[in-house]
CSV table of C-alpha atoms in Angstrom, one decimal:
chain,number,residue,atom,x,y,z
H,1,UNK,CA,107.4,137.7,142.4
H,2,UNK,CA,106.2,141.1,141.0
H,3,UNK,CA,109.5,142.8,141.4
H,4,UNK,CA,111.7,144.0,138.5
H,5,UNK,CA,115.4,144.6,138.7
H,6,UNK,CA,118.0,143.9,135.9
H,7,UNK,CA,119.0,140.3,136.1
H,8,UNK,CA,122.7,141.1,136.0
H,9,UNK,CA,122.3,143.1,139.2
H,10,UNK,CA,120.4,140.3,140.9
H,11,UNK,CA,123.0,137.7,139.8
H,12,UNK,CA,125.6,139.8,141.6
H,13,UNK,CA,123.4,140.1,144.8
H,14,UNK,CA,122.4,136.4,144.8
H,15,UNK,CA,125.3,134.4,143.5
H,16,UNK,CA,123.8,131.3,145.2
H,17,UNK,CA,120.9,131.2,142.8
H,18,UNK,CA,120.5,129.6,139.4
H,19,UNK,CA,119.3,131.9,136.7
H,20,UNK,CA,119.8,129.8,133.6
H,21,UNK,CA,120.6,126.2,132.8
H,22,UNK,CA,123.1,124.8,130.3
H,23,UNK,CA,123.4,127.4,127.4
H,24,UNK,CA,125.0,124.8,125.2
H,25,UNK,CA,121.8,122.6,125.0
H,26,UNK,CA,118.5,123.6,123.5
H,27,UNK,CA,116.6,122.6,126.6
H,28,UNK,CA,114.3,125.2,128.2
H,29,UNK,CA,112.5,125.1,131.5
H,30,UNK,CA,108.9,126.2,132.0
H,31,UNK,CA,108.0,127.2,135.6
H,32,UNK,CA,104.9,128.5,137.3
H,33,UNK,CA,104.7,130.4,140.6
H,34,UNK,CA,102.0,130.8,143.3
H,35,UNK,CA,99.5,128.0,142.9
H,36,UNK,CA,97.8,125.6,142.9
H,37,UNK,CA,94.5,127.3,142.6
H,38,UNK,CA,91.3,126.1,140.9
H,39,UNK,CA,90.8,129.2,138.8
H,40,UNK,CA,93.8,128.5,136.6
H,41,UNK,CA,96.1,125.6,137.6
H,42,UNK,CA,93.8,122.9,136.2
H,43,UNK,CA,93.6,124.8,132.9
H,44,UNK,CA,97.4,125.0,132.8
H,45,UNK,CA,97.7,121.3,133.5
H,46,UNK,CA,95.2,120.6,130.7
H,47,UNK,CA,97.3,122.8,128.3
H,48,UNK,CA,100.5,121.1,129.3
H,49,UNK,CA,99.0,117.6,128.9
H,50,UNK,CA,97.7,118.5,125.4
H,51,UNK,CA,101.1,119.8,124.4
H,52,UNK,CA,102.9,116.9,126.1
H,53,UNK,CA,105.1,119.3,128.1
H,54,UNK,CA,106.2,118.9,131.7
H,55,UNK,CA,106.9,121.9,133.9
H,56,UNK,CA,108.1,122.9,137.4
H,57,UNK,CA,105.6,124.5,139.8
H,58,UNK,CA,106.8,126.6,142.7
H,59,UNK,CA,103.9,126.1,145.0
H,60,UNK,CA,102.6,128.2,148.0
H,61,UNK,CA,101.9,125.9,151.0
H,62,UNK,CA,98.6,127.4,151.9
H,63,UNK,CA,97.3,126.8,148.4
H,64,UNK,CA,98.4,123.2,148.5
H,65,UNK,CA,96.6,122.9,151.8
H,66,UNK,CA,93.4,124.4,150.3
H,67,UNK,CA,93.5,122.5,147.1
H,68,UNK,CA,95.2,119.1,147.7
H,69,UNK,CA,93.4,117.5,144.8
H,70,UNK,CA,95.0,119.9,142.3
H,71,UNK,CA,98.4,119.4,143.9
H,72,UNK,CA,98.0,115.6,143.6
H,73,UNK,CA,97.1,115.9,140.0
H,74,UNK,CA,100.2,118.0,139.3
H,75,UNK,CA,102.4,115.3,140.8
H,76,UNK,CA,100.5,112.4,139.2
H,77,UNK,CA,101.0,114.0,135.8
H,78,UNK,CA,104.7,114.1,136.2
H,79,UNK,CA,105.4,117.7,137.0
H,80,UNK,CA,108.1,118.9,139.4
H,81,UNK,CA,107.4,120.8,142.6
H,82,UNK,CA,109.3,123.6,144.2
H,83,UNK,CA,108.9,125.4,147.5
H,84,UNK,CA,107.6,129.0,147.3
H,85,UNK,CA,107.0,129.6,151.1
H,86,UNK,CA,103.8,128.8,152.9
H,87,UNK,CA,102.2,132.3,152.7
H,88,UNK,CA,104.1,133.9,149.7
H,89,UNK,CA,106.2,135.6,152.3
H,90,UNK,CA,108.4,138.7,151.6
H,91,UNK,CA,111.8,137.7,152.9
H,92,UNK,CA,113.3,141.1,153.0
H,93,UNK,CA,111.0,142.4,155.7
H,94,UNK,CA,110.7,139.1,157.7
H,95,UNK,CA,113.0,138.0,160.4
H,96,UNK,CA,115.2,135.1,159.3
H,97,UNK,CA,113.8,132.6,161.8
H,98,UNK,CA,110.2,133.4,160.8
H,99,UNK,CA,111.1,133.2,157.1
H,100,UNK,CA,112.8,129.8,157.5
H,101,UNK,CA,109.9,128.5,159.7
H,102,UNK,CA,107.5,129.5,156.9
H,103,UNK,CA,109.5,127.7,154.3
H,104,UNK,CA,109.7,124.6,156.5
H,105,UNK,CA,106.0,124.7,156.9
H,106,UNK,CA,105.7,124.6,153.1
H,107,UNK,CA,108.4,122.0,152.9
H,108,UNK,CA,106.3,119.5,154.9
H,109,UNK,CA,103.9,119.5,151.9
H,110,UNK,CA,106.3,119.9,149.0
H,111,UNK,CA,109.2,117.6,150.1
H,112,UNK,CA,111.5,119.2,147.5
H,113,UNK,CA,114.9,120.7,147.4
H,114,UNK,CA,113.9,123.4,144.9
H,115,UNK,CA,113.1,126.9,146.2
H,116,UNK,CA,112.2,130.2,144.7
H,117,UNK,CA,111.7,133.3,146.9
H,118,UNK,CA,108.4,135.1,146.4
H,119,UNK,CA,108.9,138.3,144.4
H,120,UNK,CA,112.4,137.0,143.5
H,121,UNK,CA,113.8,138.7,146.6
H,122,UNK,CA,115.1,137.8,150.0
H,123,UNK,CA,117.8,138.9,152.4
H,124,UNK,CA,121.3,137.9,151.4
H,125,UNK,CA,121.6,136.2,154.8
H,126,UNK,CA,118.5,134.2,154.0
H,127,UNK,CA,119.6,133.2,150.6
H,128,UNK,CA,123.0,132.1,151.8
H,129,UNK,CA,121.5,129.9,154.5
H,130,UNK,CA,118.9,128.4,152.2
H,131,UNK,CA,121.5,127.5,149.6
H,132,UNK,CA,122.8,124.9,152.1
H,133,UNK,CA,119.6,122.8,151.7
H,134,UNK,CA,117.9,124.0,148.5
H,135,UNK,CA,118.7,124.6,144.9
H,136,UNK,CA,117.5,128.2,144.6
H,137,UNK,CA,116.0,128.7,141.1
H,138,UNK,CA,115.4,132.2,139.7
H,139,UNK,CA,114.9,132.8,135.9
H,140,UNK,CA,116.1,134.6,132.8
H,141,UNK,CA,112.7,135.0,131.2
H,142,UNK,CA,110.0,136.9,133.1
H,143,UNK,CA,106.9,136.9,131.0
H,144,UNK,CA,105.2,139.6,133.1
H,145,UNK,CA,101.9,137.7,133.0
H,146,UNK,CA,101.0,139.0,136.4
H,147,UNK,CA,101.1,142.6,135.2
H,148,UNK,CA,97.6,143.6,134.2
H,149,UNK,CA,98.9,146.7,132.4
H,150,UNK,CA,100.5,144.6,129.6
H,151,UNK,CA,98.5,142.9,126.9
H,152,UNK,CA,98.4,139.1,126.4
H,153,UNK,CA,100.2,139.8,123.1
H,154,UNK,CA,103.0,141.5,124.9
H,155,UNK,CA,103.2,138.7,127.4
H,156,UNK,CA,103.6,136.2,124.5
H,157,UNK,CA,106.2,138.4,122.9
H,158,UNK,CA,108.1,138.7,126.2
H,159,UNK,CA,108.4,134.9,126.3
H,160,UNK,CA,109.4,134.1,122.8
H,161,UNK,CA,111.7,137.1,122.3
H,162,UNK,CA,113.8,136.4,125.4
H,163,UNK,CA,114.0,132.6,125.4
H,164,UNK,CA,117.3,131.0,124.5
H,165,UNK,CA,119.2,127.8,125.2
H,166,UNK,CA,118.9,126.9,128.9
H,167,UNK,CA,116.2,129.6,129.7
H,168,UNK,CA,114.1,129.3,132.8
H,169,UNK,CA,110.8,130.8,132.0
H,170,UNK,CA,108.4,132.2,134.6
H,171,UNK,CA,104.6,132.2,134.3
H,172,UNK,CA,102.2,132.3,137.2
H,173,UNK,CA,99.2,130.3,138.2
H,174,UNK,CA,97.5,133.1,140.1
H,175,UNK,CA,94.4,135.2,139.6
H,176,UNK,CA,96.1,138.3,138.2
H,177,UNK,CA,97.8,136.2,135.4
H,178,UNK,CA,94.8,134.3,134.1
H,179,UNK,CA,94.1,136.3,130.9
H,180,UNK,CA,97.7,136.6,129.9
H,181,UNK,CA,98.5,133.0,130.6
H,182,UNK,CA,95.5,131.7,128.7
H,183,UNK,CA,96.6,133.6,125.6
H,184,UNK,CA,100.4,133.4,125.9
H,185,UNK,CA,101.1,129.9,127.2
H,186,UNK,CA,99.8,127.7,124.4
H,187,UNK,CA,101.1,130.0,121.7
H,188,UNK,CA,104.5,130.2,123.4
H,189,UNK,CA,104.8,126.4,123.7
H,190,UNK,CA,103.9,125.9,120.1
H,191,UNK,CA,106.3,128.5,118.8
H,192,UNK,CA,109.2,127.3,121.0
H,193,UNK,CA,108.7,123.7,119.9
H,194,UNK,CA,108.7,124.9,116.3
H,195,UNK,CA,112.1,126.6,117.0
H,196,UNK,CA,113.5,123.3,118.1
H,197,UNK,CA,113.5,123.8,121.8
H,198,UNK,CA,112.9,120.9,124.2
H,199,UNK,CA,110.9,121.5,127.4
H,200,UNK,CA,112.5,119.9,130.5
H,201,UNK,CA,111.7,120.0,134.2
H,202,UNK,CA,114.2,121.3,136.7
H,203,UNK,CA,116.4,118.7,138.3
H,204,UNK,CA,116.3,118.8,142.1
C-alpha cells in the first residue's frame, strides 16, 4: 500500500470504495495487508488470540501458496480474508485484463468478496469493474507501520490518535513492518479496548 494521498481526495477518486464503517457505532475494524508470511503473521495471530480480537487479512495469493498452513490457521481461528491480488500488483501500470486475471488467481485461494488494491491505488476503470463483484475496502487509519523511517512509538500514536467510531485500521504482515507491528499492535489493542471500542471483522 505504501502510497500516501489525503483520504478526502481518494474518496472522490474512488467512490466505489468503503473508507469507514458506521460512525454511529463504537465498532472498529483491524485489518492486515500483504501476508501470510512466517516472519510475522503467526506472531500477529498469537497476539490477536491473546487479546481475543478478530481481524480481517487482505492476503497476497503467492504468500498463501507458499504458506498454506498459516493461511489455514488464520481461517481456523475465525479471522476474515480479503483478496490483495496474487502478486501485490500495481493496478495503475497494469493492463486491466492482466490485473483482473491476477485478482482471479488470488480469488481461487481466498474465495472472498472483499478486495483491497495494493498500495491503495488502481485505475478508475479497474475499481469500477471490481465493484461489481467485490466490496472494495480501503481505510481511514493508516498506521504507517511499513515506513521504516517512523518509530514504533509514532506508529502506535498514528493508530490511537486517528481511530474513531467505524474506523478501518491498516497494519501490515510484511517484513518491513515487523518492528513497528510488534510494538504498536498489542499496545493499540489494549488502549482502544480501554476506550470502549469493540473490534469487529469486516462483513463480506
